[in-house]
Each structure stands twice: as C-alpha cells, then as structure tokens.
Amino acid sequence: MTVDTVVREFEADLVVRKAEQVADGVVALTLGRPGGGTLPGWTPGAHIDLILDDDFTRQYSLCGHTGDTDAWRVAVLHAPDSRGGSTRVHQLGEGSTVRARGPRNHFPVVSSKRYLFVGGGIGITPLLAMIYEVDAAGADWELHYGGRQRRSMAFADELARFGDRVHLVPEDELGRLDLAAILRPRAGTLVYACGPEGLLSAVEQLCAPWPPGSLHLERFSARATEPEPGGDSSFEVVLQHSGRTVTVPPDRSIFETVRAAGVSVLGSCLEGICGTCETEVVDGEVDHRDSVLDEDERAAGEVMMICVSRCRGARLTLAL
C-alpha cells in the first residue's frame, strides 16, 4: 500500500544530562543531544513527547529557560496508578537515552502587562517557564500555587527567588487555594492555569465573568464531553491533498480511518489533549471533543483534533 507522507517534527534520541528530585515523587530531567549541539527553539507553554516505546508516548511540559538552546528540561510526577509513563520516566538516570519529539505549543503566552498564574501540583511545570519569560519582560505578575504538602510542591525553592509574587499554599498547612478571592475580575489581566481537573473546572467557572479571552488553561487529562444526540454516526472525509474520500464509521476515529487508508498522520496521546494530530479544516462543521482548543478556536472551525473530534454533518474536507 502506498503511504502518503507528511512533514515531520523534530525527533531524535536525547541523553539525560541531569536527573534530580525537585519534590517528593517529582523528577526533573535535563535532556540534550548525545554529542552536544542546539535543540529546536521553543516558547513558554510548549511540551514535548517522550517516546518510551514503539507505541508508548507521553507528553511533558518544558519547564526550563527558553534561552538554554542546548537543553530541554521536563519534570514528571510519579503516578503509580497511571498507565505507566511516569514509572518509566523515573527509571531514567543520568546517561540514559530517550527519544523525544517536538516541541509544540497549544498553551502560548499572550502579551499583557499583568498576569495571574494559578497552578496545582505538577501543573506548575508550564507556568514556571512562563514566569521566567514575563518576569524578564518586566510584566506585573503573581503566582498562586497549591499542593498537598510543601515537600511535594516542585520547584518551590526555585520560585523563592521571586519573593512575595509567589504564594505557596500547601493544603496540609493552609488549606486549599481560595480561588474565589484570587479570581476576582481584574481589568487588563490574563489568567493562566494548569493542574488537576477539579482545579481547572473551578477556575473556568470563576473566570466566566471576566472579559472574553482572559482565561488560558492547559489540561493533563481529557475533559468530559457531551456526546452528540443519537450517538455517533458515520460520515465522509475528503482528503484534499491526497485526492481520496474515506468513510469514518461510528466506532472509529478520523485518525484511525485515515491511517488505515494509507495516509500518514502524526498522532500521540489519541485522547485530544496533546495537539499532535491538529489538522486544517477546509470545509464542514466539526463536532469538537478535544481538550486543546478554546471556545473561540472551536467557533472558528479552522482546525480540529482528528483523534477524537468528529463531523456534525455528512462530510468534512481536511487538508490531508
């Protein structure tokens, strides 16, 4: 079968230069090219894939300095009850090799004079890179960072340099973040939040009265979506560049169907949270089911995540 190719992202084997515990259960890995040299540039909010096996890939936010052109840093919480990605990462030590792909960014920092960062647990990772960036730019900002215990809060020592801009809230000492007080609407301020689903849902609710476009957040797990009335149905997808039309059955995704037709498309999480499979929509109405696009991007209908999203009508045309 002939396979149509797509432009690939940077992908290479990197070596672990440093592995350090930055909190209870959290390891930070600094990755670089085995022989030295620069890595692709990135912007705060970006993440990379760590390819831990042929069919086992996980996404982790970059949490270093964008100026470190020869190294990428990620921090990973060991979650023994998860699907095994964090366990494998925690087995990597200095000198280990791991395949990495990316970076890509669906959580970029928009220019503003003031920022309000809200982090929960390992959700501090993308926010840390943002803080370095906006602080260097002279913006006004503050961080409210919650965790179960002080010793489980990654990068607490690193954040101490910023003084009273940083508010650490260990739950066993101070209770949970007082989101109602933190998220009182403020003019000219952007909110960036990352953490567990309960935190993000509360932040979304409390930011509803804020001006449109104020809230930016990133999820580490797929949010619940309401299925279309009557359940999923089949539909056609026209592959504009490949000159083919495929039928997506009710029990398969666009991603699976397109791959089965011999068209190579990039994918990673297959849960609608990493953005790897983002595809341009040429025509048709999308049933968005991802956890990447915001409401304005969904309404625009210009792109979709083909691993989970579907068609609201009978046909979609995609730039594949």
GROMACS .gro file of C-alpha atoms in nm:
model
  320
    1MET     CA    1   0.000   0.000   0.000
    2THR     CA    2   0.132   0.345  -0.086
    3VAL     CA    3   0.164   0.571   0.216
    4ASP     CA    4   0.138   0.948   0.171
    5THR     CA    5   0.386   1.130   0.391
    6VAL     CA    6   0.352   1.445   0.598
    7VAL     CA    7   0.613   1.692   0.718
    8ARG     CA    8   0.757   1.552   1.039
    9GLU     CA    9   0.855   1.731   1.355
   10PHE     CA   10   1.200   1.719   1.508
   11GLU     CA   11   1.257   1.373   1.652
   12ALA     CA   12   1.583   1.241   1.796
   13ASP     CA   13   1.741   1.032   2.071
   14LEU     CA   14   1.847   1.259   2.357
   15VAL     CA   15   2.064   1.183   2.656
   16VAL     CA   16   1.970   1.259   3.017
   17ARG     CA   17   2.233   1.506   3.134
   18LYS     CA   18   2.085   1.551   3.478
   19ALA     CA   19   1.816   1.372   3.681
   20GLU     CA   20   1.724   1.540   4.008
   21GLN     CA   21   1.447   1.517   4.264
   22VAL     CA   22   1.273   1.854   4.278
   23ALA     CA   23   0.999   1.741   4.520
   24ASP     CA   24   0.866   1.421   4.672
   25GLY     CA   25   0.780   1.197   4.379
   26VAL     CA   26   0.889   1.450   4.114
   27VAL     CA   27   1.200   1.408   3.900
   28ALA     CA   28   1.335   1.676   3.668
   29LEU     CA   29   1.527   1.556   3.363
   30THR     CA   30   1.760   1.780   3.162
   31LEU     CA   31   1.792   1.644   2.809
   32GLY     CA   32   2.046   1.721   2.539
   33ARG     CA   33   2.196   1.585   2.219
   34PRO     CA   34   2.441   1.299   2.283
   35GLY     CA   35   2.721   1.483   2.104
   36GLY     CA   36   2.617   1.831   2.212
   37GLY     CA   37   2.466   2.099   1.992
   38THR     CA   38   2.148   2.304   1.982
   39LEU     CA   39   1.790   2.183   2.006
   40PRO     CA   40   1.487   2.339   1.835
   41GLY     CA   41   1.375   2.661   1.999
   42TRP     CA   42   1.054   2.674   2.200
   43THR     CA   43   0.824   2.918   2.372
   44PRO     CA   44   0.674   2.904   2.725
   45GLY     CA   45   0.380   2.666   2.743
   46ALA     CA   46   0.534   2.421   2.495
   47HIS     CA   47   0.561   2.049   2.556
   48ILE     CA   48   0.750   1.759   2.402
   49ASP     CA   49   0.674   1.392   2.352
   50LEU     CA   50   0.890   1.133   2.521
   51ILE     CA   51   0.867   0.816   2.315
   52LEU     CA   52   0.916   0.547   2.577
   53ASP     CA   53   0.840   0.253   2.346
   54ASP     CA   54   0.720   0.200   1.990
   55ASP     CA   55   0.357   0.262   2.084
   56PHE     CA   56   0.405   0.432   2.421
   57THR     CA   57   0.435   0.810   2.412
   58ARG     CA   58   0.371   1.070   2.680
   59GLN     CA   59   0.369   1.450   2.674
   60TYR     CA   60   0.555   1.667   2.925
   61SER     CA   61   0.576   2.045   2.953
   62LEU     CA   62   0.910   2.216   2.910
   63CYS     CA   63   0.998   2.394   3.232
   64GLY     CA   64   1.345   2.538   3.178
   65HIS     CA   65   1.466   2.864   3.027
   66THR     CA   66   1.399   2.930   2.660
   67GLY     CA   67   1.749   3.074   2.637
   68ASP     CA   68   1.903   2.733   2.711
   69THR     CA   69   1.934   2.635   2.346
   70ASP     CA   70   2.125   2.313   2.408
   71ALA     CA   71   1.896   2.158   2.670
   72TRP     CA   72   1.532   2.078   2.740
   73ARG     CA   73   1.404   2.026   3.094
   74VAL     CA   74   1.089   1.838   3.194
   75ALA     CA   75   0.955   1.744   3.536
   76VAL     CA   76   0.747   1.432   3.591
   77LEU     CA   77   0.534   1.328   3.888
   78HIS     CA   78   0.548   0.957   3.965
   79ALA     CA   79   0.190   0.830   3.947
   80PRO     CA   80   0.199   0.454   4.016
   81ASP     CA   81  -0.173   0.416   3.944
   82SER     CA   82  -0.147   0.571   3.597
   83ARG     CA   83  -0.074   0.391   3.270
   84GLY     CA   84   0.298   0.354   3.334
   85GLY     CA   85   0.456   0.653   3.163
   86SER     CA   86   0.576   0.823   3.479
   87THR     CA   87   0.720   0.497   3.612
   88ARG     CA   88   0.931   0.458   3.300
   89VAL     CA   89   1.049   0.818   3.312
   90HIS     CA   90   1.151   0.779   3.677
   91GLN     CA   91   1.365   0.484   3.575
   92LEU     CA   92   1.577   0.709   3.353
   93GLY     CA   93   1.903   0.827   3.508
   94GLU     CA   94   2.196   1.039   3.404
   95GLY     CA   95   2.339   0.896   3.083
   96SER     CA   96   2.014   0.725   2.982
   97THR     CA   97   1.885   0.780   2.630
   98VAL     CA   98   1.524   0.861   2.544
   99ARG     CA   99   1.363   0.951   2.213
  100ALA     CA  100   1.196   1.292   2.208
  101ARG     CA  101   0.972   1.469   1.958
  102GLY     CA  102   0.853   1.828   1.930
  103PRO     CA  103   0.826   2.084   2.069
  104ARG     CA  104   0.473   2.210   2.007
  105ASN     CA  105   0.272   2.475   2.187
  106HIS     CA  106  -0.104   2.495   2.239
  107PHE     CA  107  -0.066   2.699   2.559
  108PRO     CA  108   0.123   3.011   2.444
  109VAL     CA  109   0.171   3.326   2.646
  110VAL     CA  110  -0.021   3.622   2.505
  111SER     CA  111   0.137   3.963   2.555
  112SER     CA  112  -0.005   4.152   2.854
  113LYS     CA  113   0.102   4.398   3.123
  114ARG     CA  114  -0.036   4.178   3.403
  115TYR     CA  115  -0.063   3.803   3.459
  116LEU     CA  116  -0.226   3.587   3.722
  117PHE     CA  117  -0.089   3.232   3.735
  118VAL     CA  118  -0.277   2.953   3.912
  119GLY     CA  119  -0.107   2.616   3.947
  120GLY     CA  120  -0.196   2.292   4.116
  121GLY     CA  121   0.055   2.012   4.178
  122ILE     CA  122   0.263   1.919   3.874
  123GLY     CA  123   0.069   2.185   3.681
  124ILE     CA  124   0.345   2.424   3.787
  125THR     CA  125   0.567   2.296   3.504
  126PRO     CA  126   0.442   2.506   3.209
  127LEU     CA  127   0.380   2.804   3.438
  128LEU     CA  128   0.741   2.811   3.555
  129ALA     CA  129   0.872   2.877   3.204
  130MET     CA  130   0.606   3.145   3.159
  131ILE     CA  131   0.708   3.316   3.481
  132TYR     CA  132   1.072   3.336   3.374
  133GLU     CA  133   0.963   3.488   3.045
  134VAL     CA  134   0.716   3.750   3.168
  135ASP     CA  135   0.938   3.848   3.460
  136ALA     CA  136   1.229   3.912   3.223
  137ALA     CA  137   0.994   4.124   3.009
  138GLY     CA  138   0.909   4.341   3.309
  139ALA     CA  139   0.542   4.243   3.331
  140ASP     CA  140   0.345   4.253   3.654
  141TRP     CA  141   0.253   3.903   3.771
  142GLU     CA  142   0.170   3.681   4.067
  143LEU     CA  143   0.151   3.306   4.118
  144HIS     CA  144  -0.086   3.112   4.342
  145TYR     CA  145   0.046   2.757   4.370
  146GLY     CA  146  -0.136   2.485   4.561
  147GLY     CA  147  -0.019   2.138   4.658
  148ARG     CA  148  -0.089   1.868   4.912
  149GLN     CA  149   0.227   1.926   5.113
  150ARG     CA  150   0.516   2.171   5.087
  151ARG     CA  151   0.765   1.892   5.021
  152SER     CA  152   0.553   1.767   4.728
  153MET     CA  153   0.549   2.105   4.551
  154ALA     CA  154   0.802   2.100   4.268
  155PHE     CA  155   1.037   2.396   4.219
  156ALA     CA  156   0.933   2.568   4.544
  157ASP     CA  157   1.299   2.652   4.613
  158GLU     CA  158   1.349   2.782   4.259
  159LEU     CA  159   1.044   3.005   4.289
  160ALA     CA  160   1.162   3.153   4.619
  161ARG     CA  161   1.382   3.398   4.428
  162PHE     CA  162   1.068   3.588   4.322
  163GLY     CA  163   0.970   3.678   4.678
  164ASP     CA  164   0.613   3.782   4.754
  165ARG     CA  165   0.498   3.749   4.394
  166VAL     CA  166   0.474   3.376   4.470
  167HIS     CA  167   0.206   3.242   4.705
  168LEU     CA  168   0.268   2.880   4.804
  169VAL     CA  169  -0.039   2.714   4.956
  170PRO     CA  170   0.034   2.365   5.096
  171GLU     CA  171  -0.305   2.213   5.176
  172ASP     CA  172  -0.191   2.044   5.499
  173GLU     CA  173  -0.078   2.382   5.635
  174LEU     CA  174  -0.308   2.645   5.482
  175GLY     CA  175  -0.597   2.458   5.324
  176ARG     CA  176  -0.685   2.481   4.957
  177LEU     CA  177  -0.637   2.778   4.728
  178ASP     CA  178  -0.905   3.041   4.790
  179LEU     CA  179  -0.996   3.064   4.424
  180ALA     CA  180  -1.296   3.290   4.482
  181ALA     CA  181  -1.070   3.554   4.633
  182ILE     CA  182  -0.785   3.500   4.387
  183LEU     CA  183  -1.004   3.518   4.078
  184ARG     CA  184  -1.199   3.837   4.138
  185PRO     CA  185  -1.220   4.002   3.794
  186ARG     CA  186  -0.932   4.237   3.721
  187ALA     CA  187  -0.904   4.467   3.422
  188GLY     CA  188  -0.614   4.412   3.186
  189THR     CA  189  -0.505   4.084   3.346
  190LEU     CA  190  -0.466   3.743   3.183
  191VAL     CA  191  -0.516   3.423   3.382
  192TYR     CA  192  -0.301   3.116   3.311
  193ALA     CA  193  -0.392   2.796   3.493
  194CYS     CA  194  -0.273   2.437   3.489
  195GLY     CA  195  -0.338   2.149   3.725
  196PRO     CA  196  -0.588   1.876   3.808
  197GLU     CA  197  -0.933   1.878   3.651
  198GLY     CA  198  -1.112   1.985   3.970
  199LEU     CA  199  -0.898   2.296   3.993
  200LEU     CA  200  -0.939   2.385   3.626
  201SER     CA  201  -1.316   2.340   3.631
  202ALA     CA  202  -1.339   2.574   3.930
  203VAL     CA  203  -1.113   2.828   3.760
  204GLU     CA  204  -1.328   2.816   3.444
  205GLN     CA  205  -1.642   2.877   3.644
  206LEU     CA  206  -1.496   3.168   3.840
  207CYS     CA  207  -1.348   3.328   3.529
  208ALA     CA  208  -1.681   3.330   3.347
  209PRO     CA  209  -1.746   3.698   3.445
  210TRP     CA  210  -1.400   3.805   3.325
  211PRO     CA  211  -1.363   3.976   2.985
  212PRO     CA  212  -1.354   3.730   2.692
  213GLY     CA  213  -1.007   3.593   2.625
  214SER     CA  214  -0.883   3.644   2.980
  215LEU     CA  215  -0.851   3.276   3.071
  216HIS     CA  216  -0.591   3.039   2.928
  217LEU     CA  217  -0.551   2.688   3.064
  218GLU     CA  218  -0.399   2.352   2.986
  219ARG     CA  219  -0.529   2.011   3.083
  220PHE     CA  220  -0.324   1.699   3.153
  221SER     CA  221  -0.626   1.474   3.102
  222ALA     CA  222  -0.921   1.487   2.865
  223ARG     CA  223  -1.222   1.681   2.987
  224ALA     CA  224  -1.562   1.520   2.974
  225THR     CA  225  -1.763   1.598   2.662
  226GLU     CA  226  -2.130   1.555   2.590
  227PRO     CA  227  -2.194   1.304   2.309
  228GLU     CA  228  -2.397   1.411   2.010
  229PRO     CA  229  -2.771   1.329   2.041
  230GLY     CA  230  -2.840   0.986   1.899
  231GLY     CA  231  -2.480   0.873   1.933
  232ASP     CA  232  -2.203   0.872   1.676
  233SER     CA  233  -2.279   0.813   1.310
  234SER     CA  234  -2.068   0.754   1.001
  235PHE     CA  235  -1.958   1.041   0.775
  236GLU     CA  236  -1.728   1.104   0.480
  237VAL     CA  237  -1.393   1.278   0.495
  238VAL     CA  238  -1.247   1.424   0.178
  239LEU     CA  239  -0.866   1.429   0.191
  240GLN     CA  240  -0.792   1.735  -0.018
  241HIS     CA  241  -0.422   1.683  -0.082
  242SER     CA  242  -0.438   1.304  -0.119
  243GLY     CA  243  -0.734   1.308  -0.358
  244ARG     CA  244  -0.924   1.046  -0.161
  245THR     CA  245  -1.253   1.018   0.019
  246VAL     CA  246  -1.288   0.784   0.317
  247THR     CA  247  -1.587   0.686   0.527
  248VAL     CA  248  -1.545   0.712   0.904
  249PRO     CA  249  -1.764   0.453   1.078
  250PRO     CA  250  -1.931   0.519   1.414
  251ASP     CA  251  -1.677   0.311   1.606
  252ARG     CA  252  -1.357   0.453   1.457
  253SER     CA  253  -1.187   0.792   1.471
  254ILE     CA  254  -1.086   1.003   1.173
  255PHE     CA  255  -0.724   0.940   1.272
  256GLU     CA  256  -0.766   0.562   1.263
  257THR     CA  257  -0.960   0.570   0.937
  258VAL     CA  258  -0.713   0.795   0.758
  259ARG     CA  259  -0.418   0.585   0.872
  260ALA     CA  260  -0.593   0.268   0.757
  261ALA     CA  261  -0.632   0.432   0.414
  262GLY     CA  262  -0.254   0.466   0.392
  263VAL     CA  263  -0.223   0.838   0.470
  264SER     CA  264   0.048   0.910   0.727
  265VAL     CA  265  -0.066   1.148   1.001
  266LEU     CA  266   0.107   1.237   1.325
  267GLY     CA  267  -0.058   1.136   1.650
  268SER     CA  268   0.048   1.086   2.008
  269CYS     CA  269  -0.197   1.087   2.300
  270LEU     CA  270  -0.503   0.993   2.089
  271GLU     CA  271  -0.715   1.150   2.366
  272GLY     CA  272  -0.742   1.505   2.238
  273ILE     CA  273  -0.503   1.663   2.487
  274CYS     CA  274  -0.163   1.694   2.315
  275GLY     CA  275  -0.246   1.863   1.984
  276THR     CA  276  -0.015   1.646   1.773
  277CYS     CA  277  -0.289   1.550   1.529
  278GLU     CA  278  -0.419   1.904   1.472
  279THR     CA  279  -0.545   1.922   1.113
  280GLU     CA  280  -0.668   2.209   0.899
  281VAL     CA  281  -1.040   2.200   0.818
  282VAL     CA  282  -1.121   2.310   0.462
  283ASP     CA  283  -1.497   2.261   0.474
  284GLY     CA  284  -1.761   2.113   0.703
  285GLU     CA  285  -1.886   2.153   1.059
  286VAL     CA  286  -1.679   1.995   1.335
  287ASP     CA  287  -1.801   1.823   1.650
  288HIS     CA  288  -1.509   1.929   1.870
  289ARG     CA  289  -1.429   1.684   2.150
  290ASP     CA  290  -1.072   1.778   2.234
  291SER     CA  291  -0.926   1.947   2.541
  292VAL     CA  292  -0.687   2.171   2.347
  293LEU     CA  293  -0.883   2.434   2.155
  294ASP     CA  294  -1.055   2.723   2.331
  295GLU     CA  295  -1.409   2.831   2.254
  296ASP     CA  296  -1.303   3.095   2.001
  297GLU     CA  297  -1.087   2.842   1.814
  298ARG     CA  298  -1.371   2.592   1.812
  299ALA     CA  299  -1.613   2.851   1.681
  300ALA     CA  300  -1.372   2.946   1.403
  301GLY     CA  301  -1.368   2.584   1.286
  302GLU     CA  302  -1.033   2.621   1.113
  303VAL     CA  303  -0.861   2.322   1.276
  304MET     CA  304  -0.959   2.004   1.459
  305MET     CA  305  -0.802   1.718   1.653
  306ILE     CA  306  -0.877   1.416   1.438
  307CYS     CA  307  -0.807   1.163   1.713
  308VAL     CA  308  -1.131   1.243   1.899
  309SER     CA  309  -1.337   1.506   1.715
  310ARG     CA  310  -1.595   1.417   1.453
  311CYS     CA  311  -1.831   1.571   1.198
  312ARG     CA  312  -2.169   1.728   1.276
  313GLY     CA  313  -2.291   1.665   0.925
  314ALA     CA  314  -2.236   1.418   0.643
  315ARG     CA  315  -1.897   1.534   0.516
  316LEU     CA  316  -1.574   1.707   0.615
  317THR     CA  317  -1.293   1.821   0.389
  318LEU     CA  318  -0.949   1.819   0.551
  319ALA     CA  319  -0.610   1.942   0.431
  320LEU     CA  320  -0.459   1.593   0.423
   0.00000   0.00000   0.00000
